[in-house]
Coordinates of C-alpha atoms and ligand atoms in Angstrom, one line a residue:
M1 CA -27.0 66.6 35.1
R2 CA -26.9 63.1 33.6
T3 CA -23.4 61.4 32.1
Q4 CA -22.9 57.8 30.9
V5 CA -19.7 57.5 33.4
A6 CA -18.7 59.8 36.2
I7 CA -14.8 60.1 36.6
I8 CA -13.4 61.6 39.7
G9 CA -9.8 62.7 39.1
A10 CA -8.1 64.2 36.2
G11 CA -5.2 61.9 37.0
P12 CA -3.6 59.6 34.1
A13 CA -6.5 57.5 34.9
G14 CA -9.4 59.2 34.8
L15 CA -8.0 61.7 31.6
L16 CA -7.6 58.6 29.7
L17 CA -10.5 56.7 30.6
S18 CA -12.7 59.4 29.5
H19 CA -10.8 59.9 26.3
L20 CA -10.7 56.2 25.5
L21 CA -14.4 56.4 26.1
H22 CA -15.5 59.1 24.3
L23 CA -13.0 57.4 21.0
Q24 CA -16.1 54.3 21.3
G25 CA -18.7 57.0 21.5
I26 CA -19.2 56.7 25.5
E27 CA -20.0 60.2 27.2
S28 CA -18.3 60.6 30.4
I29 CA -17.8 64.0 32.9
V30 CA -14.4 64.3 34.9
L31 CA -14.4 66.1 38.1
E32 CA -11.0 67.6 39.5
M33 CA -10.3 69.1 42.7
R34 CA -7.1 71.0 41.5
S35 CA -6.8 73.3 38.7
R36 CA -5.8 73.0 35.3
A37 CA -2.5 74.5 36.0
D38 CA -2.4 72.7 38.8
I39 CA -2.2 69.6 37.4
E40 CA 0.0 70.4 34.7
A41 CA 2.7 71.6 37.0
T42 CA 2.3 68.9 39.4
I43 CA 6.0 66.7 38.9
R44 CA 5.5 63.0 39.1
A45 CA 6.8 59.6 37.6
G46 CA 9.2 59.7 34.6
V47 CA 8.9 56.4 33.1
L48 CA 6.3 55.1 30.1
E49 CA 6.3 51.1 29.5
Q50 CA 6.0 50.3 25.6
G51 CA 2.5 48.8 26.5
S52 CA 1.6 52.1 28.1
M53 CA 2.7 54.2 24.8
D54 CA 0.8 52.2 23.0
I55 CA -2.3 52.8 24.2
L56 CA -1.5 56.4 24.5
N57 CA -0.7 56.5 20.6
E58 CA -3.7 54.7 20.1
A59 CA -5.9 57.1 22.1
G60 CA -4.3 59.5 19.6
V61 CA -2.4 61.7 22.3
G62 CA 1.0 60.1 21.4
E63 CA 2.3 62.4 19.1
R64 CA 4.5 65.0 21.3
M65 CA 5.3 61.7 23.6
Q66 CA 6.8 60.0 20.4
R67 CA 8.4 63.3 19.4
E68 CA 9.9 64.8 22.7
G69 CA 10.0 61.4 24.7
A70 CA 14.0 60.0 25.4
L71 CA 13.8 56.3 24.0
H72 CA 16.3 54.2 26.7
H73 CA 17.4 50.4 26.0
G74 CA 18.9 49.9 29.2
F75 CA 19.7 51.4 32.6
E76 CA 22.8 50.8 34.8
F77 CA 22.8 49.3 38.5
A78 CA 26.1 50.8 40.6
F79 CA 27.5 49.3 43.8
G80 CA 30.4 48.4 44.8
G81 CA 32.4 50.8 43.3
Q82 CA 31.3 49.2 39.9
R83 CA 28.7 50.0 37.2
H84 CA 26.9 47.0 35.7
R85 CA 24.8 47.8 32.2
V86 CA 21.3 46.1 32.2
D87 CA 20.1 45.8 28.3
L88 CA 16.7 46.0 28.0
T89 CA 16.1 45.9 24.3
E90 CA 18.6 42.8 24.1
L91 CA 17.0 40.7 26.8
T92 CA 13.2 41.6 26.4
G93 CA 13.0 42.9 22.4
Q94 CA 11.0 46.3 24.3
S95 CA 12.5 49.5 25.5
I96 CA 10.8 52.2 27.9
T97 CA 10.1 55.9 27.1
V98 CA 11.3 58.8 29.4
Y99 CA 8.4 61.2 29.0
P100 CA 7.2 63.1 32.5
Q101 CA 3.8 62.6 33.5
H102 CA 2.6 66.1 33.4
E103 CA 3.2 66.4 30.0
V104 CA 1.0 63.5 29.4
I105 CA -1.2 65.1 31.2
I106 CA -0.7 68.4 29.5
D107 CA -1.5 66.2 26.1
L108 CA -4.4 64.6 27.4
V109 CA -6.2 67.6 28.9
A110 CA -5.6 69.2 25.2
A111 CA -7.1 66.3 23.8
R112 CA -10.4 66.2 26.0
L113 CA -11.0 69.6 25.7
A114 CA -10.4 69.9 21.7
A115 CA -12.9 67.0 21.2
G116 CA -15.4 68.9 23.3
G117 CA -14.8 66.4 26.5
D118 CA -16.3 67.8 30.1
V119 CA -13.5 68.4 32.6
R120 CA -14.5 70.2 35.9
F121 CA -11.6 71.8 37.6
E122 CA -11.7 73.4 40.9
V123 CA -14.5 71.3 42.2
S124 CA -14.6 70.5 45.9
E125 CA -17.0 68.5 48.3
V126 CA -17.2 65.7 45.7
A127 CA -19.6 62.8 47.4
L128 CA -20.6 59.6 45.8
H129 CA -24.3 58.2 46.3
D130 CA -26.3 55.1 45.5
I131 CA -23.0 53.0 44.7
D132 CA -25.2 49.9 45.5
S133 CA -27.9 50.6 42.8
A134 CA -27.7 50.9 39.2
Q135 CA -28.5 54.9 39.2
P136 CA -25.6 55.8 41.1
S137 CA -24.9 59.7 41.7
V138 CA -22.3 62.3 42.4
T139 CA -22.4 65.6 43.9
F140 CA -20.0 68.5 44.3
V141 CA -19.7 71.9 44.4
H142 CA -18.3 74.2 41.0
A143 CA -17.8 78.1 41.3
G144 CA -19.8 78.3 44.5
Q145 CA -22.7 76.2 43.1
G146 CA -24.1 72.7 44.2
A147 CA -24.2 70.0 41.7
S148 CA -25.1 66.7 40.5
I149 CA -24.1 64.2 38.4
E150 CA -26.6 60.9 37.7
A151 CA -24.7 58.4 35.8
D152 CA -24.6 54.4 35.0
F153 CA -21.0 53.8 36.6
V154 CA -19.0 55.7 39.0
I155 CA -15.2 55.5 38.4
G156 CA -13.0 56.6 41.4
A157 CA -9.5 57.9 39.7
D158 CA -8.8 60.0 42.5
G159 CA -5.4 59.2 43.6
F160 CA -5.1 57.6 47.2
H161 CA -6.0 60.4 49.1
G162 CA -9.2 60.3 47.1
V163 CA -12.7 60.2 48.5
S164 CA -14.1 56.8 46.4
R165 CA -12.5 54.3 48.2
P166 CA -13.5 54.7 51.3
M167 CA -16.8 54.3 49.9
I168 CA -16.3 50.7 49.5
P169 CA -17.6 49.0 52.5
A170 CA -14.6 47.9 55.4
G171 CA -16.2 44.7 55.9
T172 CA -16.6 43.7 51.6
R173 CA -12.5 45.1 50.9
E174 CA -9.2 43.9 51.9
D175 CA -6.4 46.4 52.4
F176 CA -2.9 45.3 52.0
Q177 CA -0.1 47.9 53.1
R178 CA 3.7 48.4 53.9
V179 CA 5.0 51.5 54.7
Y180 CA 8.8 52.0 54.4
P181 CA 11.1 53.6 56.7
F182 CA 12.5 56.1 53.9
G183 CA 11.5 58.6 51.1
W184 CA 12.9 60.0 48.1
F185 CA 14.2 62.9 47.8
G186 CA 13.8 64.7 44.3
I187 CA 15.3 67.3 42.6
L188 CA 14.9 69.0 38.9
V189 CA 18.2 70.6 37.7
E190 CA 19.2 72.5 35.0
S191 CA 21.9 70.9 33.4
A192 CA 23.2 68.6 30.4
P193 CA 22.2 64.8 31.7
S194 CA 25.7 62.9 33.2
S195 CA 24.5 59.9 32.0
D196 CA 23.0 58.2 29.0
E197 CA 20.9 56.1 30.7
L198 CA 19.3 55.8 34.3
I199 CA 22.0 54.6 37.0
Y200 CA 20.0 53.2 40.0
A201 CA 22.7 53.2 43.0
Q202 CA 23.0 50.9 46.1
H203 CA 25.1 52.8 48.7
E204 CA 25.6 52.3 52.2
R205 CA 24.7 55.9 52.9
G206 CA 21.4 54.6 50.8
F207 CA 20.1 54.5 47.3
A208 CA 19.9 56.9 44.6
L209 CA 18.8 57.5 40.9
V210 CA 20.1 59.6 37.9
S211 CA 17.2 60.2 35.8
T212 CA 16.5 63.0 32.8
R213 CA 13.2 65.2 31.9
S214 CA 15.0 66.6 28.8
P215 CA 18.5 67.6 26.9
S216 CA 18.7 70.6 29.6
V217 CA 16.5 69.5 32.4
Q218 CA 17.7 66.3 35.1
R219 CA 15.9 64.3 37.5
L220 CA 17.7 63.2 40.5
Y221 CA 16.3 61.1 43.5
F222 CA 18.2 60.0 47.0
Q223 CA 17.0 58.0 49.7
C224 CA 16.2 59.9 52.8
D225 CA 14.3 60.1 55.9
P226 CA 10.5 60.6 54.9
H227 CA 10.1 62.7 57.9
D228 CA 13.0 65.0 56.9
K229 CA 12.5 68.7 56.1
V230 CA 13.4 70.1 52.4
D231 CA 14.7 72.7 54.4
N232 CA 17.1 70.9 55.9
W233 CA 18.8 70.2 52.6
S234 CA 21.2 73.3 51.4
D235 CA 22.0 72.5 47.6
D236 CA 25.8 71.9 49.1
R237 CA 24.5 69.4 51.3
I238 CA 22.3 67.5 48.1
W239 CA 25.4 68.0 46.1
S240 CA 27.8 66.5 48.6
E241 CA 25.7 63.2 49.3
L242 CA 24.8 62.6 45.4
H243 CA 28.5 62.6 44.9
A244 CA 29.2 60.4 48.2
R245 CA 26.4 57.7 46.6
L246 CA 27.2 57.9 42.7
E247 CA 30.9 58.8 42.3
H248 CA 33.5 56.1 42.5
N249 CA 36.9 55.7 40.8
D250 CA 36.0 55.7 37.3
G251 CA 36.0 58.8 36.3
W252 CA 32.3 59.3 35.9
K253 CA 31.5 62.8 37.4
L254 CA 27.8 63.9 38.5
K255 CA 27.1 67.2 36.5
E256 CA 25.8 70.1 38.6
G257 CA 23.2 72.7 37.9
K258 CA 20.9 75.0 39.7
I259 CA 18.6 72.8 41.5
F260 CA 14.7 74.5 40.5
Q261 CA 12.7 72.3 42.8
K262 CA 12.6 70.2 45.6
G263 CA 10.5 67.8 47.2
I264 CA 9.8 64.8 49.6
I265 CA 8.2 61.7 49.0
G266 CA 6.7 58.7 50.9
M267 CA 6.9 54.9 50.3
R268 CA 4.5 52.8 50.8
S269 CA 3.3 49.5 49.2
F270 CA -0.7 49.2 49.0
V271 CA -3.7 47.3 47.4
C272 CA -7.2 47.4 47.7
A273 CA -9.0 44.3 46.7
P274 CA -11.5 44.1 45.1
M275 CA -11.1 47.3 43.1
R276 CA -14.7 47.3 42.4
H277 CA -18.1 47.9 44.3
G278 CA -21.4 47.9 42.6
R279 CA -21.6 50.6 39.8
L280 CA -18.1 52.0 41.6
F281 CA -14.7 50.8 39.8
L282 CA -11.3 52.4 41.2
A283 CA -8.4 52.5 38.6
G284 CA -4.5 53.9 39.2
D285 CA -3.3 55.0 43.0
A286 CA -7.0 55.3 44.3
A287 CA -6.8 51.4 44.4
H288 CA -3.0 50.8 44.6
I289 CA 0.2 52.4 45.4
V290 CA 3.6 51.4 44.4
P291 CA 6.9 52.8 45.9
P292 CA 8.8 54.2 42.9
T293 CA 11.5 52.2 42.9
G294 CA 10.1 50.3 39.7
A295 CA 8.6 52.8 37.8
K296 CA 5.1 51.3 37.6
G297 CA 2.8 53.9 39.2
M298 CA 1.9 55.6 36.4
N299 CA 1.9 52.4 34.2
L300 CA -0.3 50.2 36.3
A301 CA -2.7 53.3 36.3
I302 CA -2.8 53.1 32.5
S303 CA -3.0 49.2 32.5
D304 CA -5.9 49.1 34.8
V305 CA -7.8 52.0 32.4
R306 CA -7.3 49.5 29.3
V307 CA -8.9 46.9 31.1
L308 CA -11.6 49.3 32.3
S309 CA -12.2 50.7 29.2
Q310 CA -12.7 47.6 27.4
A311 CA -15.3 46.0 29.5
L312 CA -17.1 49.6 29.8
V313 CA -17.2 49.8 25.7
A314 CA -18.2 45.8 25.3
F315 CA -21.1 46.8 28.3
Y316 CA -22.4 49.5 25.8
K317 CA -22.3 47.8 22.8
T318 CA -24.0 44.2 24.0
G319 CA -25.2 44.8 27.2
G320 CA -22.4 42.4 28.8
E321 CA -21.3 42.5 31.9
D322 CA -18.7 39.8 32.1
G323 CA -15.8 42.1 31.9
L324 CA -17.0 44.4 34.3
N325 CA -17.2 41.2 36.5
A326 CA -14.1 40.3 35.4
Y327 CA -12.4 43.6 36.2
S328 CA -11.0 43.7 39.6
E329 CA -9.7 40.0 39.2
T330 CA -7.8 41.0 35.8
A331 CA -6.6 44.0 36.9
L332 CA -5.1 43.1 40.5
K333 CA -3.1 40.2 38.5
R334 CA -1.4 42.9 37.3
V335 CA -1.1 45.0 39.6
W336 CA 0.6 42.1 42.0
R337 CA 3.2 41.3 39.7
A338 CA 4.2 45.0 39.6
E339 CA 4.0 45.2 43.9
Y340 CA 6.2 42.6 43.6
F341 CA 8.3 44.6 41.4
S342 CA 8.4 47.1 43.1
W343 CA 9.1 45.5 46.7
W344 CA 11.8 43.4 45.1
M345 CA 13.8 46.6 43.5
T346 CA 13.0 48.7 46.8
R347 CA 14.8 45.8 49.0
L348 CA 17.4 45.1 46.5
L349 CA 18.4 48.8 46.5
H350 CA 17.5 51.1 49.7
T351 CA 19.5 50.6 52.6
F352 CA 17.6 49.7 55.5
D353 CA 18.9 51.3 59.2
D354 CA 17.8 48.1 61.3
A355 CA 19.4 45.8 58.5
S356 CA 22.0 43.4 60.6
P357 CA 25.3 42.4 58.7
F358 CA 24.5 39.2 57.7
E359 CA 21.3 40.7 55.8
R360 CA 23.3 43.6 54.0
R361 CA 26.0 41.0 52.8
I362 CA 23.1 38.7 51.6
Q363 CA 21.7 42.2 49.7
R364 CA 24.9 42.6 48.3
A365 CA 24.9 38.9 47.2
E366 CA 21.6 39.6 45.5
L367 CA 22.9 42.3 43.3
E368 CA 25.7 40.4 42.6
N369 CA 23.8 37.2 41.2
V370 CA 21.6 39.8 39.4
V371 CA 24.0 41.4 37.2
A372 CA 25.9 38.1 36.9
S373 CA 23.0 35.8 35.8
R374 CA 21.3 36.6 32.4
A375 CA 18.4 34.2 33.1
L376 CA 17.9 36.9 37.1
R377 CA 18.6 39.9 34.6
T378 CA 16.2 39.1 32.0
A379 CA 13.6 38.4 34.5
L380 CA 14.2 41.7 35.7
A381 CA 13.8 43.8 32.1
E382 CA 10.9 41.8 31.5
N383 CA 9.0 43.3 34.9
Y384 CA 10.8 46.8 33.7
V385 CA 9.5 46.8 30.5
G386 CA 6.3 45.2 31.6
A387 CA 6.5 42.4 29.4
F388 CA 4.0 40.5 30.9
Ligands
FAD1 P1 -3.5 60.9 40.3 O1 -2.2 61.2 39.7 O2 -2.9 60.9 42.0 O3 -4.6 61.5 39.8 C1 -5.6 61.3 41.0 C2 -6.4 62.8 40.6 O4 -7.6 62.7 41.6 C3 -5.5 64.2 40.8 O5 -5.4 65.2 40.3 C4 -5.9 64.7 42.3 O6 -6.0 66.0 42.3 C5 -7.8 64.3 42.1 N1 -8.4 64.3 43.2 C6 -7.9 63.7 44.6 N2 -9.4 63.3 45.3 C7 -10.0 64.1 44.6 C8 -11.7 64.5 45.0 N3 -12.4 64.2 46.2 N4 -12.5 65.3 44.1 C9 -11.8 65.5 43.1 N5 -10.6 65.1 42.6 C10 -9.7 64.6 43.5 N6 5.3 57.2 40.1 C11 6.3 56.6 39.3 O7 6.8 55.5 38.8 N7 7.9 57.5 39.7 C12 7.7 58.3 40.3 O8 9.0 59.0 40.3 C13 6.6 58.9 40.9 N8 6.8 59.9 41.9 C14 5.9 60.4 42.5 C15 5.5 61.7 43.1 C16 4.5 61.9 43.7 C17 4.9 63.2 44.8 C18 3.6 61.0 44.1 C19 2.4 61.9 44.6 C20 3.6 60.1 42.9 C21 4.8 59.9 42.2 N9 4.2 58.3 41.5 C22 5.5 58.4 40.8 C23 3.3 57.9 41.5 C24 2.4 58.4 40.3 O9 3.0 59.5 39.8 C25 1.4 58.0 40.0 O10 1.2 56.6 39.9 C26 0.2 58.1 39.3 O11 -0.6 59.6 39.3 C27 -1.4 57.5 39.1 O12 -2.2 57.9 38.7 P2 -4.0 58.1 38.9 O13 -4.3 58.8 37.3 O14 -4.2 56.8 39.4 O15 -3.8 59.4 39.8
DHB2 C1 11.8 58.4 37.7 C2 11.2 57.7 38.5 C3 11.3 56.7 39.2 O1 11.0 55.8 40.0 C4 12.1 55.6 38.3 O2 12.1 54.4 39.0 C5 13.0 56.0 37.3 C6 12.2 57.5 36.6 C7 11.5 59.3 37.2 O3 10.9 60.3 38.2 O4 12.3 59.9 35.9

């Protein structure tokens, strides 16, 4: 087989890139190791920046998102028994939309297939070859048969554990990493929302987050030991932990409901630089990971793809490689700002077991400063909505 662009991974990065290229008349094949049903049901991120919405709308896949997504103009910080609103729209003129990642995936898969796109699910043994040459190729197994694709470019959009990044020789790339000593326990609950806006809570027992998925399904997270087991957490234990971290004496109560999904996410910051080697280009989690506190993971995957699609389109239209040569540096500028913001939000809001009493007081003082200072709130809001 031959195609112009071979894409490994049908996450937001791979699927959106394939669709943006298709809209410009560029062919691609997407190879995904999991089934369509599996990728369409995996619960992940929820927050979309306005810029991400704009790209999805421009790609013609935003119709359901606009109808079903919930526009949020602010969020709340809770600490020290009080809640403080950060008014995103007043501070930045922008807002965010809560629309689950798996719904974005459902919309993108439907758009690719409706346009006759070539997305192969349940492939295995994906291997990259000759990425240093002008004719790279990808071999894989599909439906029990070995196959090979020759392409002009290979895109590694296969997430943190994919096969693409390790193809960049160790001596030509640098990995930057921080692993956090905690994770997030995430649940999905059948109930009405407890709050109109997201609540990010800092508490001595640990961080907690109230988010939403729809008027009848809520998403809640709380800081936990990353090595803990889901089975150690009965529903009663989860609710009592969430009540303890989120409720104060102001009359606000967290609504309970049937918990129908539980999971633990580890937390790390990671950047691989450069995001390119020869004809291999990395996009999204394949190149970088952020802790989820800033809600940046899916948004970064989308912004990488915007830059990369423009560079590939320019190459096919003019033969010019300036955009391709600038891709890594351009994408990494935004990546590092999001890495900084995600690290900062994580440090601001989580309980670090090894923090000294002095460091705990400094953390509280920083939170007090943020909510008291319009300048600091503006900087936070600009980062949160992705206004840069
Ligand atoms: P992915 O979505 O990871 O897609 C990569 C795809 O490649 C996958 O479908 C995978 O199956 C496929 N693949 C991998 N290896 C191969 C291979 N060898 N061959 C073929 N296919 C392969 N971000 C937030 O902002 N907020 C959150 O709450 C949040 N929660 C998360 C929870 C979990 C459990 C995880 C893993 C991530 C979470 N994230 C969150 C991060 C966010 O979901 C990611 O940043 C986003 O999915 C990145 O998109 P991507 O397309 O780069 O990678
Ligand atoms: C969600 C996830 C986040 O990481 C975040 O900061 C806000 C919301 C969510 O899954 O809804």
